[in-house]
mmCIF file with all atom_site columns, C-alpha atoms in Angstrom:
data_model
loop_
_atom_site.group_PDB
_atom_site.id
_atom_site.type_symbol
_atom_site.label_atom_id
_atom_site.label_alt_id
_atom_site.label_comp_id
_atom_site.label_asym_id
_atom_site.label_entity_id
_atom_site.label_seq_id
_atom_site.pdbx_PDB_ins_code
_atom_site.Cartn_x
_atom_site.Cartn_y
_atom_site.Cartn_z
_atom_site.occupancy
_atom_site.B_iso_or_equiv
_atom_site.pdbx_formal_charge
_atom_site.auth_seq_id
_atom_site.auth_comp_id
_atom_site.auth_asym_id
_atom_site.auth_atom_id
_atom_site.pdbx_PDB_model_num
ATOM 1   C CA . MET L 1 1   ? 44.248 -214.736 -147.843 1.00 0.00 ? 1   MET L CA 1
ATOM 2   C CA . ALA L 1 2   ? 46.843 -214.952 -145.877 1.00 0.00 ? 2   ALA L CA 1
ATOM 3   C CA . ALA L 1 3   ? 48.700 -212.118 -146.239 1.00 0.00 ? 3   ALA L CA 1
ATOM 4   C CA . ASN L 1 4   ? 44.969 -211.077 -144.497 1.00 0.00 ? 4   ASN L CA 1
ATOM 5   C CA . MET L 1 5   ? 45.161 -213.230 -141.999 1.00 0.00 ? 5   MET L CA 1
ATOM 6   C CA . ASN L 1 6   ? 48.472 -212.001 -140.889 1.00 0.00 ? 6   ASN L CA 1
ATOM 7   C CA . LEU L 1 7   ? 47.726 -208.065 -141.336 1.00 0.00 ? 7   LEU L CA 1
ATOM 8   C CA . ASP L 1 8   ? 44.240 -208.789 -139.220 1.00 0.00 ? 8   ASP L CA 1
ATOM 9   C CA . GLU L 1 9   ? 46.489 -210.767 -136.370 1.00 0.00 ? 9   GLU L CA 1
ATOM 10  C CA . GLN L 1 10  ? 48.924 -207.660 -136.576 1.00 0.00 ? 10  GLN L CA 1
ATOM 11  C CA . ALA L 1 11  ? 46.500 -205.054 -136.124 1.00 0.00 ? 11  ALA L CA 1
ATOM 12  C CA . ARG L 1 12  ? 45.378 -207.554 -133.177 1.00 0.00 ? 12  ARG L CA 1
ATOM 13  C CA . MET L 1 13  ? 48.522 -207.655 -131.243 1.00 0.00 ? 13  MET L CA 1
ATOM 14  C CA . GLU L 1 14  ? 49.026 -203.574 -131.565 1.00 0.00 ? 14  GLU L CA 1
ATOM 15  C CA . MET L 1 15  ? 45.876 -203.504 -130.055 1.00 0.00 ? 15  MET L CA 1
ATOM 16  C CA . VAL L 1 16  ? 46.827 -205.908 -127.603 1.00 0.00 ? 16  VAL L CA 1
ATOM 17  C CA . ALA L 1 17  ? 50.053 -203.976 -126.780 1.00 0.00 ? 17  ALA L CA 1
ATOM 18  C CA . GLY L 1 18  ? 48.517 -200.709 -127.065 1.00 0.00 ? 18  GLY L CA 1
ATOM 19  C CA . LEU L 1 19  ? 45.485 -201.622 -124.586 1.00 0.00 ? 19  LEU L CA 1
ATOM 20  C CA . GLU L 1 20  ? 48.143 -203.283 -122.125 1.00 0.00 ? 20  GLU L CA 1
ATOM 21  C CA . ILE L 1 21  ? 50.048 -199.816 -122.375 1.00 0.00 ? 21  ILE L CA 1
ATOM 22  C CA . GLU L 1 22  ? 46.965 -197.596 -121.739 1.00 0.00 ? 22  GLU L CA 1
ATOM 23  C CA . MET L 1 23  ? 46.297 -200.074 -118.739 1.00 0.00 ? 23  MET L CA 1
ATOM 24  C CA . MET L 1 24  ? 50.253 -199.389 -117.408 1.00 0.00 ? 24  MET L CA 1
ATOM 25  C CA . THR L 1 25  ? 49.646 -195.999 -117.419 1.00 0.00 ? 25  THR L CA 1
ATOM 26  C CA . ASP L 1 26  ? 46.372 -195.706 -115.477 1.00 0.00 ? 26  ASP L CA 1
ATOM 27  C CA . MET L 1 27  ? 47.794 -198.589 -112.604 1.00 0.00 ? 27  MET L CA 1
ATOM 28  C CA . TYR L 1 28  ? 50.758 -196.088 -112.408 1.00 0.00 ? 28  TYR L CA 1
ATOM 29  C CA . ASN L 1 29  ? 49.081 -192.894 -112.384 1.00 0.00 ? 29  ASN L CA 1
ATOM 30  C CA . ARG L 1 30  ? 46.840 -194.480 -109.608 1.00 0.00 ? 30  ARG L CA 1
ATOM 31  C CA . LEU L 1 31  ? 50.013 -196.071 -107.805 1.00 0.00 ? 31  LEU L CA 1
ATOM 32  C CA . ILE L 1 32  ? 51.536 -192.051 -107.298 1.00 0.00 ? 32  ILE L CA 1
ATOM 33  C CA . ASP L 1 33  ? 47.864 -190.586 -106.731 1.00 0.00 ? 33  ASP L CA 1
ATOM 34  C CA . PHE L 1 34  ? 47.127 -193.483 -103.775 1.00 0.00 ? 34  PHE L CA 1
ATOM 35  C CA . GLY L 1 35  ? 50.797 -192.793 -102.201 1.00 0.00 ? 35  GLY L CA 1
ATOM 36  C CA . SER L 1 36  ? 49.729 -188.847 -101.685 1.00 0.00 ? 36  SER L CA 1
ATOM 37  C CA . LEU L 1 37  ? 46.965 -191.255 -99.227  1.00 0.00 ? 37  LEU L CA 1
ATOM 38  C CA . CYS L 1 38  ? 48.718 -193.963 -98.068  1.00 0.00 ? 38  CYS L CA 1
ATOM 39  C CA . ASP L 1 39  ? 51.792 -195.079 -95.874  1.00 0.00 ? 39  ASP L CA 1
ATOM 40  C CA . ILE L 1 40  ? 55.240 -196.126 -97.059  1.00 0.00 ? 40  ILE L CA 1
ATOM 41  C CA . GLY L 1 41  ? 54.648 -199.971 -96.214  1.00 0.00 ? 41  GLY L CA 1
ATOM 42  C CA . HIS L 1 42  ? 51.118 -200.048 -98.722  1.00 0.00 ? 42  HIS L CA 1
ATOM 43  C CA . LEU L 1 43  ? 52.862 -198.034 -101.347 1.00 0.00 ? 43  LEU L CA 1
ATOM 44  C CA . LEU L 1 44  ? 55.918 -200.729 -101.129 1.00 0.00 ? 44  LEU L CA 1
ATOM 45  C CA . SER L 1 45  ? 53.527 -203.522 -101.126 1.00 0.00 ? 45  SER L CA 1
ATOM 46  C CA . LEU L 1 46  ? 51.815 -202.505 -104.239 1.00 0.00 ? 46  LEU L CA 1
ATOM 47  C CA . LEU L 1 47  ? 55.012 -201.884 -106.636 1.00 0.00 ? 47  LEU L CA 1
ATOM 48  C CA . PHE L 1 48  ? 55.998 -205.713 -104.862 1.00 0.00 ? 48  PHE L CA 1
ATOM 49  C CA . ASN L 1 49  ? 52.957 -206.529 -106.170 1.00 0.00 ? 49  ASN L CA 1
ATOM 50  C CA . ASN L 1 50  ? 53.174 -205.104 -109.739 1.00 0.00 ? 50  ASN L CA 1
ATOM 51  C CA . ARG L 1 51  ? 56.792 -205.855 -109.891 1.00 0.00 ? 51  ARG L CA 1
ATOM 52  C CA . MET L 1 52  ? 55.958 -209.562 -108.886 1.00 0.00 ? 52  MET L CA 1
ATOM 53  C CA . THR L 1 53  ? 53.346 -209.463 -111.996 1.00 0.00 ? 53  THR L CA 1
ATOM 54  C CA . ASN L 1 54  ? 55.596 -208.312 -114.596 1.00 0.00 ? 54  ASN L CA 1
ATOM 55  C CA . VAL L 1 55  ? 58.219 -210.544 -113.722 1.00 0.00 ? 55  VAL L CA 1
ATOM 56  C CA . CYS L 1 56  ? 56.338 -213.618 -113.761 1.00 0.00 ? 56  CYS L CA 1
ATOM 57  C CA . GLN L 1 57  ? 53.670 -212.722 -116.606 1.00 0.00 ? 57  GLN L CA 1
ATOM 58  C CA . LYS L 1 58  ? 57.611 -212.027 -118.407 1.00 0.00 ? 58  LYS L CA 1
ATOM 59  C CA . LYS L 1 59  ? 58.979 -215.491 -117.849 1.00 0.00 ? 59  LYS L CA 1
ATOM 60  C CA . CYS L 1 60  ? 55.802 -217.742 -118.070 1.00 0.00 ? 60  CYS L CA 1
ATOM 61  C CA . ILE L 1 61  ? 53.629 -216.399 -120.647 1.00 0.00 ? 61  ILE L CA 1
ATOM 62  C CA . PRO L 1 62  ? 54.633 -215.726 -124.697 1.00 0.00 ? 62  PRO L CA 1
ATOM 63  C CA . SER L 1 63  ? 54.868 -212.037 -125.451 1.00 0.00 ? 63  SER L CA 1
ATOM 64  C CA . LYS L 1 64  ? 52.686 -212.977 -128.796 1.00 0.00 ? 64  LYS L CA 1
ATOM 65  C CA . TYR L 1 65  ? 49.614 -214.632 -127.143 1.00 0.00 ? 65  TYR L CA 1
ATOM 66  C CA . ARG L 1 66  ? 48.307 -217.878 -129.037 1.00 0.00 ? 66  ARG L CA 1
ATOM 67  C CA . GLU L 1 67  ? 44.550 -218.432 -127.621 1.00 0.00 ? 67  GLU L CA 1
ATOM 68  C CA . ALA L 1 68  ? 42.732 -216.016 -124.881 1.00 0.00 ? 68  ALA L CA 1
ATOM 69  C CA . GLU L 1 69  ? 43.470 -218.948 -122.372 1.00 0.00 ? 69  GLU L CA 1
ATOM 70  C CA . LEU L 1 70  ? 46.503 -219.741 -120.616 1.00 0.00 ? 70  LEU L CA 1
ATOM 71  C CA . ASN L 1 71  ? 47.722 -222.886 -121.166 1.00 0.00 ? 71  ASN L CA 1
ATOM 72  C CA . LYS L 1 72  ? 48.341 -225.535 -118.221 1.00 0.00 ? 72  LYS L CA 1
ATOM 73  C CA . GLY L 1 73  ? 52.320 -224.981 -118.504 1.00 0.00 ? 73  GLY L CA 1
ATOM 74  C CA . GLU L 1 74  ? 51.757 -221.043 -118.341 1.00 0.00 ? 74  GLU L CA 1
ATOM 75  C CA . ALA L 1 75  ? 48.986 -221.772 -115.684 1.00 0.00 ? 75  ALA L CA 1
ATOM 76  C CA . ILE L 1 76  ? 51.585 -223.802 -113.939 1.00 0.00 ? 76  ILE L CA 1
ATOM 77  C CA . CYS L 1 77  ? 54.497 -221.257 -114.558 1.00 0.00 ? 77  CYS L CA 1
ATOM 78  C CA . ILE L 1 78  ? 52.642 -218.251 -112.948 1.00 0.00 ? 78  ILE L CA 1
ATOM 79  C CA . ASP L 1 79  ? 51.907 -220.526 -109.434 1.00 0.00 ? 79  ASP L CA 1
ATOM 80  C CA . ARG L 1 80  ? 55.183 -221.597 -109.028 1.00 0.00 ? 80  ARG L CA 1
ATOM 81  C CA . CYS L 1 81  ? 56.630 -217.617 -110.085 1.00 0.00 ? 81  CYS L CA 1
ATOM 82  C CA . VAL L 1 82  ? 53.791 -216.357 -107.644 1.00 0.00 ? 82  VAL L CA 1
ATOM 83  C CA . ALA L 1 83  ? 54.623 -219.047 -105.030 1.00 0.00 ? 83  ALA L CA 1
ATOM 84  C CA . LYS L 1 84  ? 58.490 -218.350 -105.040 1.00 0.00 ? 84  LYS L CA 1
ATOM 85  C CA . TYR L 1 85  ? 58.063 -214.532 -104.525 1.00 0.00 ? 85  TYR L CA 1
ATOM 86  C CA . LEU L 1 86  ? 55.502 -214.616 -101.529 1.00 0.00 ? 86  LEU L CA 1
ATOM 87  C CA . GLU L 1 87  ? 58.033 -217.013 -99.823  1.00 0.00 ? 87  GLU L CA 1
ATOM 88  C CA . VAL L 1 88  ? 60.774 -214.438 -100.832 1.00 0.00 ? 88  VAL L CA 1
ATOM 89  C CA . HIS L 1 89  ? 58.995 -211.500 -99.178  1.00 0.00 ? 89  HIS L CA 1
ATOM 90  C CA . ASP L 1 90  ? 57.978 -213.570 -96.365  1.00 0.00 ? 90  ASP L CA 1
ATOM 91  C CA . GLN L 1 91  ? 61.760 -215.048 -95.534  1.00 0.00 ? 91  GLN L CA 1
ATOM 92  C CA . ILE L 1 92  ? 62.901 -211.298 -96.134  1.00 0.00 ? 92  ILE L CA 1
ATOM 93  C CA . GLY L 1 93  ? 59.612 -209.570 -93.508  1.00 0.00 ? 93  GLY L CA 1
ATOM 94  C CA . LYS L 1 94  ? 60.881 -211.881 -91.153  1.00 0.00 ? 94  LYS L CA 1
ATOM 95  C CA . ARG L 1 95  ? 64.246 -211.041 -91.590  1.00 0.00 ? 95  ARG L CA 1
ATOM 96  C CA . LEU L 1 96  ? 63.663 -207.760 -91.449  1.00 0.00 ? 96  LEU L CA 1
ATOM 97  C CA . THR L 1 97  ? 61.427 -207.881 -88.765  1.00 0.00 ? 97  THR L CA 1
ATOM 98  C CA . ALA L 1 98  ? 64.327 -209.887 -86.558  1.00 0.00 ? 98  ALA L CA 1
ATOM 99  C CA . LEU L 1 99  ? 66.646 -206.968 -87.581  1.00 0.00 ? 99  LEU L CA 1
ATOM 100 C CA . SER L 1 100 ? 64.240 -204.676 -86.343  1.00 0.00 ? 100 SER L CA 1
ATOM 101 C CA . MET L 1 101 ? 63.561 -205.841 -83.098  1.00 0.00 ? 101 MET L CA 1
ATOM 102 C CA . GLN L 1 102 ? 68.029 -206.756 -82.168  1.00 0.00 ? 102 GLN L CA 1
ATOM 103 C CA . ASP L 1 103 ? 68.147 -202.758 -82.848  1.00 0.00 ? 103 ASP L CA 1
ATOM 104 C CA . ASP L 1 104 ? 65.313 -201.963 -81.002  1.00 0.00 ? 104 ASP L CA 1
ATOM 105 C CA . ALA L 1 105 ? 66.297 -204.677 -77.623  1.00 0.00 ? 105 ALA L CA 1
ATOM 106 C CA . ILE L 1 106 ? 69.851 -202.521 -78.325  1.00 0.00 ? 106 ILE L CA 1
ATOM 107 C CA . ASN L 1 107 ? 68.481 -199.290 -78.460  1.00 0.00 ? 107 ASN L CA 1
ATOM 108 C CA . LYS L 1 108 ? 66.993 -199.933 -74.935  1.00 0.00 ? 108 LYS L CA 1
ATOM 109 C CA . ARG L 1 109 ? 70.191 -201.104 -73.298  1.00 0.00 ? 109 ARG L CA 1
ATOM 110 C CA . GLN L 1 110 ? 71.667 -197.893 -74.268  1.00 0.00 ? 110 GLN L CA 1
#
């Protein structure tokens, strides 16, 4: 009986992995299609969000799912991870904006 449960669990894990690969492939294909329709800022934003999702999921959620829902520790970890990513993204955006404004001011003076 235990061997059957392990096989069932193995089959479920393989199915989940297959669905995840299919989902990521579909998202990648949509991203490529979308890239031809939008500007580079939107594309970079999508790539940033995809990267954030992958990193936070890898960091906070074990690869072997024990239950269907996130537990409290996983949810807190994801909240903190996303908050850090967004804070850094915001700081980088502000810094790049300031540098761009400085460059514009220098170019106007010349």
